[in-house]
PDB file of C-alpha atoms in Angstrom:
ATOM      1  CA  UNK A   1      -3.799   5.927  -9.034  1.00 88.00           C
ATOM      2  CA  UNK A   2      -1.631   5.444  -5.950  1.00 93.00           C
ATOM      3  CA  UNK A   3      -4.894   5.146  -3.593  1.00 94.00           C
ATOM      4  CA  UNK A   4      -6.428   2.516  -5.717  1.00 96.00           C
ATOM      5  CA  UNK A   5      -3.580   0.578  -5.614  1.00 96.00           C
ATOM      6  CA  UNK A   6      -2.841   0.613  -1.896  1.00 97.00           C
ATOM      7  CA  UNK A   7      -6.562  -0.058  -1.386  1.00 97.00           C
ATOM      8  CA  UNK A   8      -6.148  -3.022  -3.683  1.00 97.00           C
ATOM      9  CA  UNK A   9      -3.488  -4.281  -1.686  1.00 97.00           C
ATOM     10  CA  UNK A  10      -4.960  -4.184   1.922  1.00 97.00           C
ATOM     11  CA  UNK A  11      -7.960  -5.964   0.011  1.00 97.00           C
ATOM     12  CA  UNK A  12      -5.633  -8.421  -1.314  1.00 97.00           C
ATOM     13  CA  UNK A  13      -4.489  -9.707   2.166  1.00 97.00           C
ATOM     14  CA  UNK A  14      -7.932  -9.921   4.085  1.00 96.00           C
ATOM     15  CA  UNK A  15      -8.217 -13.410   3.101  1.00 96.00           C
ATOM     16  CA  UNK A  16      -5.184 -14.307   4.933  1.00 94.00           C
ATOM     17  CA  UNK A  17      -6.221 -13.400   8.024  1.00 93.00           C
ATOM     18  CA  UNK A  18      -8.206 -16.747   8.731  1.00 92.00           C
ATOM     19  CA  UNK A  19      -5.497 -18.636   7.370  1.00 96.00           C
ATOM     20  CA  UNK A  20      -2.457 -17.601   9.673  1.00 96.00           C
ATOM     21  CA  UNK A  21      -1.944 -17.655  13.234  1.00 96.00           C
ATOM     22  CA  UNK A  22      -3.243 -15.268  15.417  1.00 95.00           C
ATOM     23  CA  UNK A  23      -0.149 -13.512  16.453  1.00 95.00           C
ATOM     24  CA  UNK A  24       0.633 -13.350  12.687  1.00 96.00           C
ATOM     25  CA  UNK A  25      -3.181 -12.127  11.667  1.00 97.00           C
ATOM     26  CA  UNK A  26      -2.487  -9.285  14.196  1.00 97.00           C
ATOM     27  CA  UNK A  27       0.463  -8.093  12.201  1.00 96.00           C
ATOM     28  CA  UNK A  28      -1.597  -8.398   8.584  1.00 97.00           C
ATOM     29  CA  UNK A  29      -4.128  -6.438  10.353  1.00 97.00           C
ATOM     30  CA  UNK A  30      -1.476  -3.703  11.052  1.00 97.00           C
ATOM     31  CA  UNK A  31      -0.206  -4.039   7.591  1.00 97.00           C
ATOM     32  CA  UNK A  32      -4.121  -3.173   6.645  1.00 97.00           C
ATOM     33  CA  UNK A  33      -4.701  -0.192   8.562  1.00 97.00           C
ATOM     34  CA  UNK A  34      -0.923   1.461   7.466  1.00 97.00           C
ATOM     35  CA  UNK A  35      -2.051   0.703   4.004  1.00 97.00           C
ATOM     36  CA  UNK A  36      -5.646   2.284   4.258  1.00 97.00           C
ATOM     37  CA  UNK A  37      -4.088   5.375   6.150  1.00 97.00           C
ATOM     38  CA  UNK A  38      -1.409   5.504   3.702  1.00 97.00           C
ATOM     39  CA  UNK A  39      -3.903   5.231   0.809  1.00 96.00           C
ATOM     40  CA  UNK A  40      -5.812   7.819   2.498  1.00 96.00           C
ATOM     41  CA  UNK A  41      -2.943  10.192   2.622  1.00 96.00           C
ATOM     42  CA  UNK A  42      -2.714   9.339  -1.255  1.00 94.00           C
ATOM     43  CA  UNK A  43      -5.993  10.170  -2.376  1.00 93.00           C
ATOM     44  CA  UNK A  44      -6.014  13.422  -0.363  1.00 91.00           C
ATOM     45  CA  UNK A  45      -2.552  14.387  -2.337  1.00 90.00           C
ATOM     46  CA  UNK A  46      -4.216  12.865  -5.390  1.00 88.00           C
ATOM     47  CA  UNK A  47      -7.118  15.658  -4.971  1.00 86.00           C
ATOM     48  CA  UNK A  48      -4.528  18.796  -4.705  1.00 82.00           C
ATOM     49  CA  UNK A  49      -2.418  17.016  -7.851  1.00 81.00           C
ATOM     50  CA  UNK A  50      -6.134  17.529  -9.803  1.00 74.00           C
ATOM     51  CA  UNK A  51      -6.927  20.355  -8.413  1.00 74.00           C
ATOM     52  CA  UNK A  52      -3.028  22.341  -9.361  1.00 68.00           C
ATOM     53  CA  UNK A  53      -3.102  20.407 -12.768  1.00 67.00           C
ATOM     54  CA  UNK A  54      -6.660  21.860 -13.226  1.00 67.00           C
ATOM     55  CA  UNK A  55      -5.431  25.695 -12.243  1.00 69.00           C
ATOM     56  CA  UNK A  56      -2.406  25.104 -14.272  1.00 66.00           C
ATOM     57  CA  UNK A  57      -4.906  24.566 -17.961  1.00 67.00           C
ATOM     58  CA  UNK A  58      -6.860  27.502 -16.948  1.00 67.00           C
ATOM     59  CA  UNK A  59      -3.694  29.898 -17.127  1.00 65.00           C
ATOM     60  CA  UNK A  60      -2.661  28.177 -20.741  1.00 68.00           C
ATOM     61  CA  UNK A  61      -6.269  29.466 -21.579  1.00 70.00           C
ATOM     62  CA  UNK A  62      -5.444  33.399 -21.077  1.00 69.00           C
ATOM     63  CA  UNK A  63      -3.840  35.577 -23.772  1.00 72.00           C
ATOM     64  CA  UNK A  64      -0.073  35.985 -23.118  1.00 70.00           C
ATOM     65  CA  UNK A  65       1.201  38.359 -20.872  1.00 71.00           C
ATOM     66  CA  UNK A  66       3.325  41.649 -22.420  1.00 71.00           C
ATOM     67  CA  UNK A  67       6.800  40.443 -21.035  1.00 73.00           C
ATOM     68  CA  UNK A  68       5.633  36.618 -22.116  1.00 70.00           C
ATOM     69  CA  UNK A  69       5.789  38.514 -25.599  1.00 74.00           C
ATOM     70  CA  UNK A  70       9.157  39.507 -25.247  1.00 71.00           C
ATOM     71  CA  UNK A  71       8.124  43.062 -24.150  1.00 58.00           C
ATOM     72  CA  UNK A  72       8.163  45.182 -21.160  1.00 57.00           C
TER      73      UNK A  72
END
C-alpha cells in the first residue's frame, strides 16, 4: 500500500544522511519527516478505504430490495 511505500522511501534515504553535508542532511531530514507524515496520512485513509470496502460486501450479502427487483 501507499504507507508502506512512503515508509520505504524515508527508510531508503537514512543512510545518506552521514554521507552529505550538513546543510544538505538537514533537508533529507525534512524530506523524512514529510514522508512519514505523509505516510501517516496514508495509512489513516488506507483504514477508512478497508473499513467502506468492508461495509460495502456486507450490503452484497442482504436479499435485494423490492424496487432493486424492479418493483415498487
Amino acid at each position: 500500500m501507499l504507507s508502506e511505500e512512503l515508509k520505504s522511501i524515508g527508510a531508503a534515504l537514512e543512510p545518506l544522511l552521514g554521507r552529505v553535508r550538513a546543510d544538505d542532511a538537514q533537508l533529507v531530514r525534512i524530506c523524512r519527516r514529510n514522508l512519514a507524515a505523509a505516510a501517516d496520512q496514508a495509512e489513516h485513509m488506507e483504514a477508512l478505504m478497508d473499513c467502506n470496502v468492508a461495509a460495502a460486501m456486507r450490503l452484497t450479502d442482504r436479499p435485494p430490495l423490492g424496487h432493486e427487483m424492479g418493483g415498487y
